[in-house]
Coordinates of C-alpha atoms in Angstrom, one line a residue:
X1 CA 170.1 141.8 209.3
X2 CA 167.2 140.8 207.3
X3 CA 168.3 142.6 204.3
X4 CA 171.8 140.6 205.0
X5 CA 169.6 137.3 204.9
X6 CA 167.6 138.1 201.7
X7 CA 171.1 139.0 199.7
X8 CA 172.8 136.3 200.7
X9 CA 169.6 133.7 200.2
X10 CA 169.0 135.4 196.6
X11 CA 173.4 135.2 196.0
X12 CA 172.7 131.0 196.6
X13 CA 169.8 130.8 194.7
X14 CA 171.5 132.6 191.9
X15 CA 174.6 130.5 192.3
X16 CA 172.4 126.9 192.0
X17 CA 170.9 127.9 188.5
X18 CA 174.4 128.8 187.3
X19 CA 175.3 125.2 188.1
X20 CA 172.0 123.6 186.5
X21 CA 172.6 125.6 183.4
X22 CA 176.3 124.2 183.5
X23 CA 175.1 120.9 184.0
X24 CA 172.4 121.1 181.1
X25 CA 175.2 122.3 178.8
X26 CA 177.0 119.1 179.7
X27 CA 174.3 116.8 178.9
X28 CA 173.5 118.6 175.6
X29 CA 177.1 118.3 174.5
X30 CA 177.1 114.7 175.6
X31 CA 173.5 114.1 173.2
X32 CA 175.4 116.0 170.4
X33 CA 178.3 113.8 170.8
X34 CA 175.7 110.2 170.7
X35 CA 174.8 110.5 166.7
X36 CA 178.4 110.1 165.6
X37 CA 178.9 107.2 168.1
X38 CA 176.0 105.8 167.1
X39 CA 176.7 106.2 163.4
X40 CA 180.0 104.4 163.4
X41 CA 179.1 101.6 165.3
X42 CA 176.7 100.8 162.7
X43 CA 179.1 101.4 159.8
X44 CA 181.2 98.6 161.8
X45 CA 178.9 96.4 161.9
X46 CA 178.1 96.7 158.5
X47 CA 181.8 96.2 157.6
X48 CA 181.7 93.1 159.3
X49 CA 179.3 91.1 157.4
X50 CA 176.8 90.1 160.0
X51 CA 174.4 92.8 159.9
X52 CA 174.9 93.7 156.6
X53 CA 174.2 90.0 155.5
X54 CA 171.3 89.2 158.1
X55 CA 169.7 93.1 155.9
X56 CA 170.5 91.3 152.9
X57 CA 168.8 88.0 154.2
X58 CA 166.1 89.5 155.2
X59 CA 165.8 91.3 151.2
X60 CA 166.7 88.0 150.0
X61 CA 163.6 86.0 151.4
X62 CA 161.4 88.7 150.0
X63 CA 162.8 88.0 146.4
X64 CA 162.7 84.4 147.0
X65 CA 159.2 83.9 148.6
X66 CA 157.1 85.0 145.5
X67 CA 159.4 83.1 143.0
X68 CA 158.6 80.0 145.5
X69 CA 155.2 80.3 145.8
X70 CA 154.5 81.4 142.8
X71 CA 156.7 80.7 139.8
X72 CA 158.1 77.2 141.1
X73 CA 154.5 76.0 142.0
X74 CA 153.6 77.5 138.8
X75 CA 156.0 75.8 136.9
X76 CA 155.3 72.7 138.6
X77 CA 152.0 72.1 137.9
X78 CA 152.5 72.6 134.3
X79 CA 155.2 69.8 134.2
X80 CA 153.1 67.8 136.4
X81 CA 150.2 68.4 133.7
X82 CA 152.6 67.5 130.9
X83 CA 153.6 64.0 133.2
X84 CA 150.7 62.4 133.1
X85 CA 151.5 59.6 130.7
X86 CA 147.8 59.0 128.8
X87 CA 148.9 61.7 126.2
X88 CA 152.1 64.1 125.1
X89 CA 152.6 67.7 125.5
X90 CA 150.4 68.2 122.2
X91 CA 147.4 66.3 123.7
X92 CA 147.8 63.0 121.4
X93 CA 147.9 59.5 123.2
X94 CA 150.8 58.3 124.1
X95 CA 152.6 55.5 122.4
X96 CA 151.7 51.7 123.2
X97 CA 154.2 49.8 125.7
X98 CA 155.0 45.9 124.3
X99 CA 153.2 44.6 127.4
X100 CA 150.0 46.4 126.9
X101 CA 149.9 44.4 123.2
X102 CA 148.4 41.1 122.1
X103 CA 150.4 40.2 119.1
X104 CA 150.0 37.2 117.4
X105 CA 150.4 36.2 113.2
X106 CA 148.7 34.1 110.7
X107 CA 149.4 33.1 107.3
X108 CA 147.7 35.3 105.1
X109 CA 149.3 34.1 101.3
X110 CA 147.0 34.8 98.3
X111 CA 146.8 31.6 96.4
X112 CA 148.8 32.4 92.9
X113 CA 151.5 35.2 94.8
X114 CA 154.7 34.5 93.9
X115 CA 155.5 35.7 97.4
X116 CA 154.3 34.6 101.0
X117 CA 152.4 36.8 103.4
X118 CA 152.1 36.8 107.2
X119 CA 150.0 39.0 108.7
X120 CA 150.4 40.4 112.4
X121 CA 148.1 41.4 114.7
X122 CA 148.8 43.9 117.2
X123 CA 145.8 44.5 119.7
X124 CA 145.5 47.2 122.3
X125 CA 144.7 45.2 125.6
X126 CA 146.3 48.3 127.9
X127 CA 142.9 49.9 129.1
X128 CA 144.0 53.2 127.8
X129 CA 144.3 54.7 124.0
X130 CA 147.5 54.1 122.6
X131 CA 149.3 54.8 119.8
X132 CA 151.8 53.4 117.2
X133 CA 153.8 55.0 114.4
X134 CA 156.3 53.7 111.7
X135 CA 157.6 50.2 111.2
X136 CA 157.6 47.1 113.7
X137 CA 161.2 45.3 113.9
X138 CA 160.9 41.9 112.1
X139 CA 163.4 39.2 112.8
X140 CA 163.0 35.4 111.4
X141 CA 164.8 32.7 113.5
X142 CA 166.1 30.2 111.2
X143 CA 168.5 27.5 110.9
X144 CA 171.2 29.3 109.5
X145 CA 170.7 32.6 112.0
X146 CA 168.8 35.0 112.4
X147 CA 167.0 37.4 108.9
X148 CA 165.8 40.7 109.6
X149 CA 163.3 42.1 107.5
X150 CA 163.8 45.1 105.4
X151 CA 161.3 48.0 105.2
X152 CA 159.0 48.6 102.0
X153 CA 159.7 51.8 102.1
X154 CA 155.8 52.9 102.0
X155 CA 154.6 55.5 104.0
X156 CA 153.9 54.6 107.6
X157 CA 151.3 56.9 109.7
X158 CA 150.3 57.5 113.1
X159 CA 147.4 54.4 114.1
X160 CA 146.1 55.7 117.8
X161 CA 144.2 52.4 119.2
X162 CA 141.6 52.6 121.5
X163 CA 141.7 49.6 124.1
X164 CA 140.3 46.7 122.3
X165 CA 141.2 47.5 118.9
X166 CA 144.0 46.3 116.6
X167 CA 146.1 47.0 114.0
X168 CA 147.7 44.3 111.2
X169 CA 150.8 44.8 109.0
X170 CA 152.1 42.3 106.9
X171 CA 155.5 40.5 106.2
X172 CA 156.2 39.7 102.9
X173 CA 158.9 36.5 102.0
X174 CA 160.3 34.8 99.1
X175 CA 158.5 31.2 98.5
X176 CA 160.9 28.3 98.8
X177 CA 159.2 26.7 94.7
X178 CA 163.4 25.3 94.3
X179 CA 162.7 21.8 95.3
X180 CA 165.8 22.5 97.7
X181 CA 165.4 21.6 101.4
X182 CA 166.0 26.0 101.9
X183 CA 166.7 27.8 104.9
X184 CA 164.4 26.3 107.7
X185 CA 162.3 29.2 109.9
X186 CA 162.1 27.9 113.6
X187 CA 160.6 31.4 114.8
X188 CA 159.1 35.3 114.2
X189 CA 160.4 38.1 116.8
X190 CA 158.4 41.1 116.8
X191 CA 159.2 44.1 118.5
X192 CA 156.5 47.4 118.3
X193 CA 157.5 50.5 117.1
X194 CA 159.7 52.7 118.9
X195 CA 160.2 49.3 121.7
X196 CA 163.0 47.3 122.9
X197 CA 161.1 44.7 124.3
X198 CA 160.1 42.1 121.7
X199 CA 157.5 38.9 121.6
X200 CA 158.6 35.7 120.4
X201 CA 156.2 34.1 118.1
X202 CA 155.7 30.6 115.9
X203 CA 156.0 31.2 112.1
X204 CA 152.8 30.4 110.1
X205 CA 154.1 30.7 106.7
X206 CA 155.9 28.7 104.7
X207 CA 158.5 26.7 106.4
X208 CA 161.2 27.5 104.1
X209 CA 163.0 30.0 102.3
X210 CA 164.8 29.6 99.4
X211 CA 168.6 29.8 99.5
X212 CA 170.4 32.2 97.9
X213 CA 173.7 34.8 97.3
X214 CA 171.3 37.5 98.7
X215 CA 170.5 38.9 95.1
X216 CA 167.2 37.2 95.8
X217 CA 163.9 38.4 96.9
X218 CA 164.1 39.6 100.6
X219 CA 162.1 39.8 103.2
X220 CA 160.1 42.7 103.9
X221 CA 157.5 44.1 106.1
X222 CA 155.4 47.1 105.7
X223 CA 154.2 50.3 107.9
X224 CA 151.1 49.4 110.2
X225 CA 147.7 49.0 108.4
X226 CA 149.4 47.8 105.5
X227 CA 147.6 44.3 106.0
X228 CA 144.2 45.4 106.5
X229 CA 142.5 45.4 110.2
X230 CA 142.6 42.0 111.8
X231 CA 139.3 40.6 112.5

C-alpha cells in the first residue's frame, strides 16, 4: 500500500511540472508576441504626427537654443554698438542735426569786389562732436520770390566740430551798382547739409540785387570753410 501511495504521489507530482512547463511556454510565446505589438503602436503614432512632431520639437529647441542665445544676442549687440548715434559704423562723428546749430550771418564784402559777400556762421552748440559735409541750401526771400543759390562747384570736405566750435561759408551775390530800385531781399533761409529743417535769418548784405534776364551774375554759395573760421 505504501508503494501504491509513493506511485501515485510521484504520478501527481510529475503531472504539476508538466502543467508549469505548459504554462511557462505560454507566457514565453505571449513575451515573444509583445515586441511586434509594441513596434507598431509606435509606427502609429509616428504616422500620426503627434509623437513624431513633439521628437521633432524636442530636436527643434536644441537647434534653436544656441542660435538664440548665441547668434541673435550676438548679433544684437553689434547693432546695438553700431546704434549709438555719437559716431557711424566707421567710428567718425555723426552728422550735426539743425537744432544742435547756432547759425547766424554777417556782411563780410571786401571794399572794391565787384560782388557782395555774406558770411555764415554755423556753431556746434549740441554738447557732442558733429559733423558736416558738402554744401548748405541757400535761399534769398525777395520781393519777387524766392532765389536759390547755386553751388561754386569747389570742393567741399568733411568739417567734424567739436561742441563750441564753428564753421563759416560764404554767399556770394551780384551788387545792385544800376541805379535801379532791383529786386528787394526781405530774408536768408539756411538749411545745413544733409537737413530738411532750415533757420530763417535777416539778410546783412546789400539790400538789393540787380534785375536781370538771368544771364547775369548769380548767386552762389561755396562748400563749408570756404569763408574762413568765424571768430
Amino acid at each position: 500500500m505504501r508503494v501504491h501511495k509513493l506511485t501515485i504521489a510521484a504520478m501527481a507530482l510529475a503531472a504539476g511540472l508538466s502543467l508549469t512547463a505548459c504554462q511557462n511556454d505560454d507566457a514565453g510565446t505571449d513575451q515573444g508576441a509583445a515586441p511586434p505589438a509594441a513596434s507598431t503602436a509606435s509606427s502609429s503614432t509616428g504616422g500620426s504626427g503627434s509623437t513624431g512632431s513633439d521628437q521633432q520639437g524636442g530636436t527643434d529647441s536644441e537647434r534653436k537654443t544656441p542660435a538664440g542665445t548665441g547668434g541673435s544676442d550676438g548679433t544684437g549687440g553689434t547693432g546695438g554698438t553700431g546704434a549709438t548715434g555719437g559716431t557711424d559704423e566707421n567710428g567718425k562723428a555723426a552728422k550735426c542735426r539743425t537744432d544742435e546749430l547756432e547759425i547766424t550771418a554777417i556782411d563780410a564784402t571786401v571794399g572794391g569786389d565787384d560782388r557782395g559777400t555774406v558770411a555764415v556762421d554755423l556753431k556746434n552748440g549740441g554738447g557732442r562732436d558733429c559733423s558736416l559735409a558738402g554744401h548748405a541750401g541757400v535761399d534769398l526771400k525777395t520781393n519777387s520770390g524766392t532765389l536759390s543759390a547755386e553751388r561754386t562747384g569747389e570742393p567741399a570736405p568733411l568739417v567734424v566740430l567739436k561742441d563750441g566750435e564753428r564753421t563759416t561759408f560764404g554767399i556770394t551775390y551780384p551788387i545792385n551798382d544800376s541805379g535801379g530800385s532791383g529786386v528787394r531781399i526781405t530774408g536768408l533761409v539756411v538749411t545745413p547739409p544733409d537737413e530738411t529743417k532750415s533757420v530763417t535769418l535777416d539778410w546783412p548784405g546789400g539790400a538789393t540785387l540787380p534785375v536781370t534776364d538771368g544771364s547775369g551774375t548769380p548767386v552762389q554759395v561755396g562748400p563749408l570753410g570756404s569763408a574762413g573760421q568765424g571768430g
